[in-house]
Short mmCIF file of C-alpha atoms in Angstrom, two decimals:
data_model
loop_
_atom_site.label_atom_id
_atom_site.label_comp_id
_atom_site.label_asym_id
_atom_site.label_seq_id
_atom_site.Cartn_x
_atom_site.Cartn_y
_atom_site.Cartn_z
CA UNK A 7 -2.09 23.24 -24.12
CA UNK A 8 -3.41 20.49 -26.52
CA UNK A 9 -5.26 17.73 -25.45
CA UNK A 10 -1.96 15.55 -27.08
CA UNK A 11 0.52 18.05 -25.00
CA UNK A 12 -1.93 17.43 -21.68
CA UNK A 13 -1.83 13.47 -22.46
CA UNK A 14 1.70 13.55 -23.00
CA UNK A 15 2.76 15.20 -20.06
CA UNK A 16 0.71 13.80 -17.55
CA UNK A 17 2.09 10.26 -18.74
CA UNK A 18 5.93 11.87 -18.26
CA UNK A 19 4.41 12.80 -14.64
CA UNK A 20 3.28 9.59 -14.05
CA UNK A 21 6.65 7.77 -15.62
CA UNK A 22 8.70 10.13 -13.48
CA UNK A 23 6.85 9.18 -10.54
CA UNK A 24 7.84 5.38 -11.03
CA UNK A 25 11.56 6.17 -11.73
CA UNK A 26 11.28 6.85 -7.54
CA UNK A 27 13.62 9.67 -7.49
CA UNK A 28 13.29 12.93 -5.31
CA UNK A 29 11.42 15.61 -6.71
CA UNK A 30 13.41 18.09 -5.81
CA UNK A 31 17.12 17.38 -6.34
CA UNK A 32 18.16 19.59 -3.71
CA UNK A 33 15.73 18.34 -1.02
CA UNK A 34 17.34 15.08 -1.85
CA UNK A 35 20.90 15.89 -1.38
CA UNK A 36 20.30 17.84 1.96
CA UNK A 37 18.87 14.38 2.97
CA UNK A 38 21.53 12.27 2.03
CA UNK A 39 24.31 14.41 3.21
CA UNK A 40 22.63 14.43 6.47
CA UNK A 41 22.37 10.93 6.66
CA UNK A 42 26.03 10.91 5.37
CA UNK A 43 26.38 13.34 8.37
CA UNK A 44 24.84 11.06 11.46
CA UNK A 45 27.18 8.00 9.39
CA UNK A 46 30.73 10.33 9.64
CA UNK A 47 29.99 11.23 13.13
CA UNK A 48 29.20 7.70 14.07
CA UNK A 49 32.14 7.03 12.24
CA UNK A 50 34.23 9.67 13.67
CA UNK A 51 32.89 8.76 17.26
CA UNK A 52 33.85 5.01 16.94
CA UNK A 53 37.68 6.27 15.41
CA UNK A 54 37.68 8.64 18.53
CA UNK A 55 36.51 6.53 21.23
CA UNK A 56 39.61 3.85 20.42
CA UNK A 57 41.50 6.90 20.26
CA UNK A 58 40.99 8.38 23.62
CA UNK A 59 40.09 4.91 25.22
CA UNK A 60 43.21 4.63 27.57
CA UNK A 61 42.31 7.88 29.17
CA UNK A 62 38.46 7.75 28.67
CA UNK A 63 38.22 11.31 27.30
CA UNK A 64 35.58 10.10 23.96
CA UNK A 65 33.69 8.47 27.01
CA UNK A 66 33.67 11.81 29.05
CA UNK A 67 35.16 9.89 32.34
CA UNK A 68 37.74 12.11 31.83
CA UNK A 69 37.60 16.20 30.72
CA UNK A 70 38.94 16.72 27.46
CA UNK A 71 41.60 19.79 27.92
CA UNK A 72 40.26 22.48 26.58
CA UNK A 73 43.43 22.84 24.10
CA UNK A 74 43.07 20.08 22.91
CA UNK A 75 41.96 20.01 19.35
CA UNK A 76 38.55 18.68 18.14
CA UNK A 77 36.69 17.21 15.18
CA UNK A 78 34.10 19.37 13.57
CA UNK A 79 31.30 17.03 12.30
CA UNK A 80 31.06 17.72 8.60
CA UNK A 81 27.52 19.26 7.36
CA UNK A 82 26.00 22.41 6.63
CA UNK A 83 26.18 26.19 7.50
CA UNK A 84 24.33 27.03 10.49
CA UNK A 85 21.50 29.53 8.08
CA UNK A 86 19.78 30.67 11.03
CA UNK A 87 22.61 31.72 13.26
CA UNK A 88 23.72 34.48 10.72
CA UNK A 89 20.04 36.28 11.23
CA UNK A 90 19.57 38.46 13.92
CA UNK A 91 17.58 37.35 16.63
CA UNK A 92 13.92 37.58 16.58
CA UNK A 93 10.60 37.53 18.38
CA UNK A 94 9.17 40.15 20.97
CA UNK A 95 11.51 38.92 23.47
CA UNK A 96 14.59 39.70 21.14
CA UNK A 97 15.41 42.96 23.08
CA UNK A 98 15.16 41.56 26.60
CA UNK A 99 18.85 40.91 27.88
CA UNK A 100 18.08 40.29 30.92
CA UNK A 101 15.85 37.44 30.11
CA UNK A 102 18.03 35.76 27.55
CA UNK A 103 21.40 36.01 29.94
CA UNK A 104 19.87 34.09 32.13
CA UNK A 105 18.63 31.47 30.07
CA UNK A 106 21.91 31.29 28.56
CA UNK A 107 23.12 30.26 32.05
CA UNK A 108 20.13 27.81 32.24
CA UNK A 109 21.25 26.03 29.18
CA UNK A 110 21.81 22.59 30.44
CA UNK A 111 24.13 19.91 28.13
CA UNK A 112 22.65 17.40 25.67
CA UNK A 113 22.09 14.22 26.62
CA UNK A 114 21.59 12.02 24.18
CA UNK A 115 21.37 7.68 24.86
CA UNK A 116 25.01 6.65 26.06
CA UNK A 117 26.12 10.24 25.22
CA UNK A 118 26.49 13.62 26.38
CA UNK A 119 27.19 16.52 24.40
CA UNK A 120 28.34 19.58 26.24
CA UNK A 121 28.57 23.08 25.29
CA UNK A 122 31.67 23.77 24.35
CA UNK A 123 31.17 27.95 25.75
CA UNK A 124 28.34 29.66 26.86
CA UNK A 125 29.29 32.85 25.48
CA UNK A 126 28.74 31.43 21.95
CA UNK A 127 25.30 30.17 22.36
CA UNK A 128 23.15 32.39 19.44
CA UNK A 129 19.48 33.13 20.07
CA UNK A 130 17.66 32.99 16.93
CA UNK A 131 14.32 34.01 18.10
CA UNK A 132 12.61 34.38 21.70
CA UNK A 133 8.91 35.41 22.15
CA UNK A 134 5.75 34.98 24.26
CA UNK A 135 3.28 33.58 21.68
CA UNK A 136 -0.47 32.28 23.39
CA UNK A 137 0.12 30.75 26.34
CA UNK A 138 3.64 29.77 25.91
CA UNK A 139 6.95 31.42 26.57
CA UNK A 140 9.57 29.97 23.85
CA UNK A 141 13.06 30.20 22.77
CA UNK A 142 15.38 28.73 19.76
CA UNK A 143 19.02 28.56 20.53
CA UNK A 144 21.89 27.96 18.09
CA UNK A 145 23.66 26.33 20.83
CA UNK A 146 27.75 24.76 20.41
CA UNK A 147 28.32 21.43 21.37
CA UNK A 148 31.01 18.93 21.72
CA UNK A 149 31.35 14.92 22.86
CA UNK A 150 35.01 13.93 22.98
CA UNK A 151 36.45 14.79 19.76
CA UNK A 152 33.68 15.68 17.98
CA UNK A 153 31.85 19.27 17.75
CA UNK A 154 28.50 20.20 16.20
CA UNK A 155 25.71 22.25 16.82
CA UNK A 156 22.03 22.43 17.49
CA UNK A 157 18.61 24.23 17.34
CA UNK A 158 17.33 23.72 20.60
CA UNK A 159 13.37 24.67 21.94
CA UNK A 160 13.54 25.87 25.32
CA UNK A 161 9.92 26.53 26.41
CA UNK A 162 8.08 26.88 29.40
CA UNK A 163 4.39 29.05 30.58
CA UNK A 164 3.71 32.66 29.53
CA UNK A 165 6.29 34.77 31.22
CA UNK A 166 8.61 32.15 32.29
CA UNK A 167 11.92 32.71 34.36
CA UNK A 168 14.82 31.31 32.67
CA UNK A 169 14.81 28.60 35.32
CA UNK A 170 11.78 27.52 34.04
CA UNK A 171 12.55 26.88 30.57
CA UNK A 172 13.27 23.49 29.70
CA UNK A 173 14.30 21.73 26.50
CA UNK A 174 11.01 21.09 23.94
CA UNK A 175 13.00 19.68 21.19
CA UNK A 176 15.96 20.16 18.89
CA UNK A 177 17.23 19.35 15.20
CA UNK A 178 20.45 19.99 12.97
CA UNK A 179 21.99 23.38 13.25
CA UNK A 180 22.24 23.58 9.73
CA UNK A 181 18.06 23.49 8.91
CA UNK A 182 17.11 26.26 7.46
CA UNK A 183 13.49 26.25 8.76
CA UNK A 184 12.28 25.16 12.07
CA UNK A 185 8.83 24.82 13.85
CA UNK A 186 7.15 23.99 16.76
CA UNK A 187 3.62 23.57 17.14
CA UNK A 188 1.99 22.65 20.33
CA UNK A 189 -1.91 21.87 19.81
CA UNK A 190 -5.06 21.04 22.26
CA UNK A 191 -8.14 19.57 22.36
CA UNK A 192 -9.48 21.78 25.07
CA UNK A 193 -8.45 25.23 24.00
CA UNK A 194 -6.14 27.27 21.67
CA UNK A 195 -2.62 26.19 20.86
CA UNK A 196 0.17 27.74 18.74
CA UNK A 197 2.54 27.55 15.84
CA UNK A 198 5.92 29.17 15.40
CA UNK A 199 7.96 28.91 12.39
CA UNK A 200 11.51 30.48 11.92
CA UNK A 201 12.95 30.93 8.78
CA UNK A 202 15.97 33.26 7.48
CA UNK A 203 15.46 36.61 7.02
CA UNK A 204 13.55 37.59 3.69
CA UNK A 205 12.19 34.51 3.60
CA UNK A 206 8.00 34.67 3.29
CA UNK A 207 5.95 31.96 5.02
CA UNK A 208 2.36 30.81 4.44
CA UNK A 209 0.56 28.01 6.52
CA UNK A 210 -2.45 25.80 5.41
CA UNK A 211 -4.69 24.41 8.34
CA UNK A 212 -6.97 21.92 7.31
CA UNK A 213 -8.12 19.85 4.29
CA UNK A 214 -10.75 17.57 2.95
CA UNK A 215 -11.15 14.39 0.88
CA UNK A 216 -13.02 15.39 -2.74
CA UNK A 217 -15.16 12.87 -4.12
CA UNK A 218 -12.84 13.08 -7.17
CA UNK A 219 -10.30 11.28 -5.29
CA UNK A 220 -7.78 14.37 -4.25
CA UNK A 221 -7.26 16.21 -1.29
CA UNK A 222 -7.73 19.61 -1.18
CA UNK A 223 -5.96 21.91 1.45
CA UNK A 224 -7.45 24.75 3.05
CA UNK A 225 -6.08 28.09 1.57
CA UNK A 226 -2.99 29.50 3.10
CA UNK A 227 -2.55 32.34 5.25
CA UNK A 228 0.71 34.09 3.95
CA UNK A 229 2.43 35.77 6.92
CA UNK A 230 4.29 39.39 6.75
CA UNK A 231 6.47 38.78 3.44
CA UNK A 232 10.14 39.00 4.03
CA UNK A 233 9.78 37.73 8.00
CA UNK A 234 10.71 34.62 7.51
CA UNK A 235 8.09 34.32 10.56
CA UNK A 236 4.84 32.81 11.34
CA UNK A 237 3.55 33.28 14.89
CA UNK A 238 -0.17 31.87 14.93
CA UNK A 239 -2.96 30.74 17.56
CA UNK A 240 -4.48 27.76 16.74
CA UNK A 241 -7.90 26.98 17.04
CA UNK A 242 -8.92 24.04 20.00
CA UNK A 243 -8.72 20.73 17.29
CA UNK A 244 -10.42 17.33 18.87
CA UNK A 245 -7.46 15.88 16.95
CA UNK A 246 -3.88 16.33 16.18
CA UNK A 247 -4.46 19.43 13.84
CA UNK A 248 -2.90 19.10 9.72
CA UNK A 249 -0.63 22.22 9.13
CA UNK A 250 1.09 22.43 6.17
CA UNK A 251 3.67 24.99 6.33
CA UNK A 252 5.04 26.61 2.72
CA UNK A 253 8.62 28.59 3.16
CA UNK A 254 9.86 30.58 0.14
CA UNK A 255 12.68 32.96 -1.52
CA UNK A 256 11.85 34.32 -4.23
CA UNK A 257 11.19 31.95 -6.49
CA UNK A 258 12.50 28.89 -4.58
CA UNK A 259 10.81 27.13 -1.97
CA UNK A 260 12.89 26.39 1.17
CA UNK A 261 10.44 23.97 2.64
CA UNK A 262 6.91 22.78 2.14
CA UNK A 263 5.51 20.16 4.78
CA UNK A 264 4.33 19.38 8.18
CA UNK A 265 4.91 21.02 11.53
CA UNK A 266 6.76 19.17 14.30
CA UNK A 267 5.11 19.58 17.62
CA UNK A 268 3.15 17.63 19.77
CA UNK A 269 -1.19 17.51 20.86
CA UNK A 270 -2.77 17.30 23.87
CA UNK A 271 -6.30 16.03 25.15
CA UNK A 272 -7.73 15.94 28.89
CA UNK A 273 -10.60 13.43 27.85
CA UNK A 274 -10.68 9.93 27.98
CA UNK A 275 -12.12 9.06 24.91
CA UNK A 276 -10.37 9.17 21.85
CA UNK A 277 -12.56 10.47 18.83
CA UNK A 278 -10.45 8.51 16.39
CA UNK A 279 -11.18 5.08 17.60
CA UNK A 280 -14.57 3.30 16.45
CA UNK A 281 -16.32 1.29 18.16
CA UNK A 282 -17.08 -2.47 18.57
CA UNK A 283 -20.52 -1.89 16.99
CA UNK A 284 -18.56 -0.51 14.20
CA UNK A 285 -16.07 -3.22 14.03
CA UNK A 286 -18.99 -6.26 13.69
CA UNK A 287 -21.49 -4.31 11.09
CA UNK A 288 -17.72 -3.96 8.92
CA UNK A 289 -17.02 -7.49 9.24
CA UNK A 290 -20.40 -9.03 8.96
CA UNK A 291 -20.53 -12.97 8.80
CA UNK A 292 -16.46 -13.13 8.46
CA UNK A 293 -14.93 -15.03 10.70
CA UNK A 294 -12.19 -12.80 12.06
CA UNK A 295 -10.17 -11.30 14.56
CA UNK A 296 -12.01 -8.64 16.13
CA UNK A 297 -9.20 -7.16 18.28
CA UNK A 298 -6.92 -7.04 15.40
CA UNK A 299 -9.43 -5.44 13.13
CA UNK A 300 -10.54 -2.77 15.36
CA UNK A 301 -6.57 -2.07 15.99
CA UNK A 302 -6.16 -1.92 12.37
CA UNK A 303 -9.20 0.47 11.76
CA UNK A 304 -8.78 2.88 14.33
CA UNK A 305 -5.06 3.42 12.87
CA UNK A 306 -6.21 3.90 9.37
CA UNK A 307 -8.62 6.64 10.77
CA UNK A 308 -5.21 8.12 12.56
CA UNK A 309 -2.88 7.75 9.25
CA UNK A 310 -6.26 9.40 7.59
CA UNK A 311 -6.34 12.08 10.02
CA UNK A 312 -9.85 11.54 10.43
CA UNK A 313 -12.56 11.31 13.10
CA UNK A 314 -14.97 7.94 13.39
CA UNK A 315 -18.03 9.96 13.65
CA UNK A 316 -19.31 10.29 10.33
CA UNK A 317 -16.73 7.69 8.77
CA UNK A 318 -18.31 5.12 6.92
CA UNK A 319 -15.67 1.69 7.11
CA UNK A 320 -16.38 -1.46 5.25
CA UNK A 321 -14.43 -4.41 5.08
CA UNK A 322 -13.10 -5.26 1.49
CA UNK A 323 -11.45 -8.45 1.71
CA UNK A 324 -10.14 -10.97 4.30
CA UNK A 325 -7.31 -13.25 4.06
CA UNK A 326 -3.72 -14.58 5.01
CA UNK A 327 -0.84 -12.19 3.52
CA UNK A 328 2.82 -13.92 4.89
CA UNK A 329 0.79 -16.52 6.64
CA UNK A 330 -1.49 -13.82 9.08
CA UNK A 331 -4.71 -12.71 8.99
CA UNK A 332 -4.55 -9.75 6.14
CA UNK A 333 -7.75 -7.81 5.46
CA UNK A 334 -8.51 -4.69 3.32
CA UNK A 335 -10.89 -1.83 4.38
CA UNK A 336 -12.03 1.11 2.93
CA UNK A 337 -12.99 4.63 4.96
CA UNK A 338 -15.16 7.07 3.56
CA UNK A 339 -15.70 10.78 5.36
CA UNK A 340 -18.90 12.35 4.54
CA UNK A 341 -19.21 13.85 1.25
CA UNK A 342 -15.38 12.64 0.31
CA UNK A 343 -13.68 10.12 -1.54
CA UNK A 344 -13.05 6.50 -0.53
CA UNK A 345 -9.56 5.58 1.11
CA UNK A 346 -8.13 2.06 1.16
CA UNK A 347 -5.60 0.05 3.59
CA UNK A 348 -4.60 -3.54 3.68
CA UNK A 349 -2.98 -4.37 6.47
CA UNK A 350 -1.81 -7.71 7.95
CA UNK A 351 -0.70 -9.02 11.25
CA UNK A 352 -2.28 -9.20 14.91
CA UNK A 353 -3.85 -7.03 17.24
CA UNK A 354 -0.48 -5.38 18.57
CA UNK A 355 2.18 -6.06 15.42
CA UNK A 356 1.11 -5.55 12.21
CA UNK A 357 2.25 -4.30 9.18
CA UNK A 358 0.59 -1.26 6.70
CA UNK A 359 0.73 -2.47 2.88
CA UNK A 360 -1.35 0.15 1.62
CA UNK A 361 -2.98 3.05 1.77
CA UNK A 362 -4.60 4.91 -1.82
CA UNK A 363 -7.41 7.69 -2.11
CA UNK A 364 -9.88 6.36 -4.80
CA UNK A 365 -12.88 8.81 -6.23
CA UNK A 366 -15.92 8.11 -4.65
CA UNK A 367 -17.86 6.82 -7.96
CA UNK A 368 -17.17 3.29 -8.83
CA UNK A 369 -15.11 2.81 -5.55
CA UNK A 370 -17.04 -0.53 -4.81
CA UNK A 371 -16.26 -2.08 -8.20
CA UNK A 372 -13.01 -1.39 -8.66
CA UNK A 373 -10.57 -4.10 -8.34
CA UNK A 374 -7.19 -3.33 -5.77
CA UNK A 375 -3.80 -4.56 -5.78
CA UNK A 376 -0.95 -3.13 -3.95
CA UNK A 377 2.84 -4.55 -3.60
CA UNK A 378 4.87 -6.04 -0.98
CA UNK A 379 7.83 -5.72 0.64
CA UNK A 380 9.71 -8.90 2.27
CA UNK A 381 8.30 -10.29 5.24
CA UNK A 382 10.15 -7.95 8.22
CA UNK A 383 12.01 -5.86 5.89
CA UNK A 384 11.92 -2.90 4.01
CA UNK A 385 13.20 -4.74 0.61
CA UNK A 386 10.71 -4.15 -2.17
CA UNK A 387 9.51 -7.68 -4.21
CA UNK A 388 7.74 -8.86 -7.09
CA UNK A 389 4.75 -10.24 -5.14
CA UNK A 390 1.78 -8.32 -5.55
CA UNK A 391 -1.70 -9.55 -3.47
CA UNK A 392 -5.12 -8.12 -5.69
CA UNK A 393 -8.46 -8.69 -4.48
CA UNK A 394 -11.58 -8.16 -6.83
CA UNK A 395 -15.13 -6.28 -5.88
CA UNK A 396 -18.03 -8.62 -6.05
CA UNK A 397 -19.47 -9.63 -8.67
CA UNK A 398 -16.14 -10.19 -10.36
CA UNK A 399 -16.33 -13.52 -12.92
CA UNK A 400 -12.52 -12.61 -14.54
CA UNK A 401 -9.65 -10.90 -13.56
CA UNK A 402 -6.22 -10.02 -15.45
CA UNK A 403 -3.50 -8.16 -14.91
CA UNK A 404 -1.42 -5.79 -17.11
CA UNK A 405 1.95 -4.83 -16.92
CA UNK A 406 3.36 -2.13 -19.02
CA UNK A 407 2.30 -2.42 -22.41
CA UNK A 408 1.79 -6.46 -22.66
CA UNK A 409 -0.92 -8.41 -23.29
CA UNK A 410 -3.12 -8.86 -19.71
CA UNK A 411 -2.83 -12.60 -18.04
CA UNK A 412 -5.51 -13.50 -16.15
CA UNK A 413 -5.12 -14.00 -11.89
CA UNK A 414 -6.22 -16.71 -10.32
CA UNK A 415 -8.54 -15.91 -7.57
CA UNK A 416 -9.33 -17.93 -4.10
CA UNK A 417 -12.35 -18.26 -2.31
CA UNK A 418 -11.38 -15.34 -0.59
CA UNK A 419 -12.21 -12.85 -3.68
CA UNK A 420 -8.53 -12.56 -3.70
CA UNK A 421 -5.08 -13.63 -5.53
CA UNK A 422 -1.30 -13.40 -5.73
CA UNK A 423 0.74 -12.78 -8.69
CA UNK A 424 3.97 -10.88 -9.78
CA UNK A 425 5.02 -7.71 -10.87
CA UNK A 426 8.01 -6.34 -11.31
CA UNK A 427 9.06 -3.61 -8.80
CA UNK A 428 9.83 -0.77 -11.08
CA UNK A 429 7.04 -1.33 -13.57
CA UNK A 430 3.48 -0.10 -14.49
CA UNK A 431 0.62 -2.60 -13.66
CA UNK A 432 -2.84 -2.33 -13.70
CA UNK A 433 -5.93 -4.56 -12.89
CA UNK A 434 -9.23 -5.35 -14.36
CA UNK A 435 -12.16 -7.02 -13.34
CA UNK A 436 -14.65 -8.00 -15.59
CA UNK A 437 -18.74 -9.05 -14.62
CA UNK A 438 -21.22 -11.05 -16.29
CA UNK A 439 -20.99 -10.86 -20.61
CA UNK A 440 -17.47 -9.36 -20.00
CA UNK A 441 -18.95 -6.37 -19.01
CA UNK A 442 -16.24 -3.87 -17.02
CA UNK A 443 -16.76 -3.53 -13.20
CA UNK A 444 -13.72 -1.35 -13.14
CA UNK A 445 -9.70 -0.64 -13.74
CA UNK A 446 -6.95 0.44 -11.33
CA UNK A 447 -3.70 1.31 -11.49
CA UNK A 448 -1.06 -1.00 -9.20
CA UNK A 449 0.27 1.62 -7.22
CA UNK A 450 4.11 2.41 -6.74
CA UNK A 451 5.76 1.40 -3.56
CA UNK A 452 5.66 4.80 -1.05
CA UNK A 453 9.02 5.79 -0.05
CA UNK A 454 7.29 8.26 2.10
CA UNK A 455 4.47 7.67 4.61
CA UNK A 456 4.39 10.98 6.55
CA UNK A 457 2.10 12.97 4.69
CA UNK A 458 -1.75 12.41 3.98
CA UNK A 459 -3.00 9.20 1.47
CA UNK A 460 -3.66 11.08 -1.39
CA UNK A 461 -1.47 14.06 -1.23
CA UNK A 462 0.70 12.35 -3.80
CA UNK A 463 0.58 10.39 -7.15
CA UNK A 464 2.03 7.09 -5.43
CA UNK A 465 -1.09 7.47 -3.32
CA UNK A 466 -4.10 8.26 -5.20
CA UNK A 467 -5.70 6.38 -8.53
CA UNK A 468 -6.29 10.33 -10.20
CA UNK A 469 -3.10 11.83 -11.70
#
């Protein structure tokens, strides 16, 4: 590839990127048609319930006949159900009869859903993995009118009866690929992913921070090809462990992303919150509110996925965003890149406006801008808040391919201007004999804040 091709087709990354559409057209429909899902059965509920209201069958005061005819809830195909079931607990009849008689209805806030007949409740996999006993159920359901089904975690200890199983969590029947990952602090956990049937998994654990400003993922273990099955130990992690779990077919990929799960601790301390110490070397001479700053750093270091010990944080900028105390802070792990969040609110309610991976050279005298959304909502404005590095004697703003206008900045170090939502921005800040302190790009609004800063273009200043 030619330097041109390279230039050109990073810049069609980067423009596609801003169009804020879904990657992956597919991924995008299966989340809209499950949103469109949860919206027909809401729907389908409300038509129901006024319905059935003179006899209180939607409401469950009275039984629904079992004749009587029901709704399905419109979505996908239940994948998993048509594999046979797996896990070296698969063969053990004894076991899974009687946790098919354990199976207790869903109850879900001001409804229950109840299974409409044992006898059709599929096991999909059913193991002793570590120091759990676990089991995922394709498992019928119906409330009123309406039926649907559900993968449902029953876990419990090593070796558990079937009484002593007990619901761990649950999604759509119709996911293809489902985890559950149970990590600790003071000794080894586990992962479990279930996929279809010639499926091939691989899972990541770990990552770092480059000082070019990308993060970098440890390499993946690939599990037996054609499984569609990853049973792992994890390793104790003093935090909530990053797993990144790849599921493919050939040359699609069913799923790429996090494991759902939960992490555990028996100490008292947290090793992702700083100190006080910390807190008043950050702020220096500022007048500010501590509480609310030490809030606001310790979830950074969360969102970050990082420890405080060894995390460098300095305090950027301080000012009123929305009329509260805003600030922007920067955290650098050892030997990584520099990560930046404004955020603006109190001690207890605030608000994250950003979050961006920058490379480590130049971090201090770049210039950073990020956009806002309206003040309690999710709606995306024009207003943009930039704050310059010191040093800074002129600063301008670009927007697409016009002529830069210069920002006006407070005694703060920082400014307000607009931008349009959609479009490319960047700011400059410029030293003594218009020398260049540095450039960055106004990032896009994130549509997606579950993943690590940095892990995508909306999120980092390198393409």
């Amino acid at each position: 590839m030619t330097g041109t091709e390279a230039m050109l087709k990073n810049a069609l990354a980067a423009e596609a990127e801003l169009l804020d559409v879904a990657e992956d057209p597919w991924t995008g429909f299966e989340r809209r048609e499950r949103t469109h899902k949860r919206n027909r059965r809401a729907g389908l509920a409300a038509v129901a319930a006024l319905l059935a209201a003179a006899g209180g069958v939607q409401a469950g005061v009275v039984p629904l006949p079992g004749w009587a005819p029901a709704v399905q809830v419109a979505g996908f195909g239940a994948v998993l159900g048509d594999d046979p079931i797996r896990g070296s607990l698969a063969g053990d009849k004894t076991f899974l009869e009687g946790l098919r008689r354990e199976i207790k209805d869903i109850q879900d806030p001001g409804e229950t859903w109840r299974i409409t007949d044992r006898r059709k409740i599929k096991f999909v996999y059913a193991a002793d993995v570590g120091r759990s006993r676990l089991a995922l159920a394709l498992v019928p359901l119906r409330y009123g009118f309406l039926e649907d089904r559900a993968l449902v975690w029953y876990e419990g200890e090593a070796g558990a009866a079937p009484a002593e199983m007990v619901e761990s969590g649950r999604v759509d029947g119709g996911e293809p690929v489902v985890t559950s990952l149970l990590a600790r602090s003071d000794g080894p956990g586990r992962l479990v992913v279930v996929a279809p049937t010639g499926s091939s998994v691989a899972v990541s654990q770990g990552f770092r921070y480059t000082p070019e400003g990308r993060v970098e993922h440890n390499p993946a273990q690939a599990q037996p090809a054609g499984t569609g099955l990853a049973e792992l130990t994890l390793p104790p992690s003093p935090i909530p462990p990053e797993v990144t779990v790849t599921v493919t077919s050939g040359p699609d990929t069913l799923y790429q992303g996090g494991a759902g799960g939960g992490w555990g601790s028996s100490s008292d301390s947290n090793p992702q919150d700083v100190s006080e110490a910390t807190v008043e070397k950050a702020l220096g001479d500022r007048d500010f509110d501590r509480a609310a700053l030490r809030s606001w750093v310790n979830q950074s270091i969360r969102d970050a996925r990082l420890v405080a010990a060894g995390t460098a944080v300095t305090v950027r900028w301080t000012g009123t965003v929305s009329g509260q105390p805003a600030a922007l802070i920067t955290l650098q792990p050892e030997g990584g890149g520099v990560l930046a969040y404004a955020l603006h609110g109190g001690a207890d309610s605030y608000r994250q406006d950003l979050r961006l991976l920058l490379p480590a050279k130049g971090a201090a005298q770049r210039p950073i801008a990020w956009r806002m959304r309206a003040d309690g909502a999710e709606d995306r404005t024009d207003q943009v808040i930039v704050t310059a590095p010191a040093g800074t004697r002129k600063l301008t703003l670009q927007v697409g391919g016009a002529a830069p206008v210069p920002v006006t900045l407070d005694a703060t170090g920082g400014g307000v201007t607009a931008v349009p939502p959609f479009a490319e921005a960047r700011v400059t800040a410029y030293g003594k004999n218009g020398s260049v302190l540095g450039t960055t790009p106004v990032p896009p609004f994130e549509t997606d804040m579950g993943g690590l800063p940095g892990d995508t273009i909306k999120t980092r200043v390198v393409g």
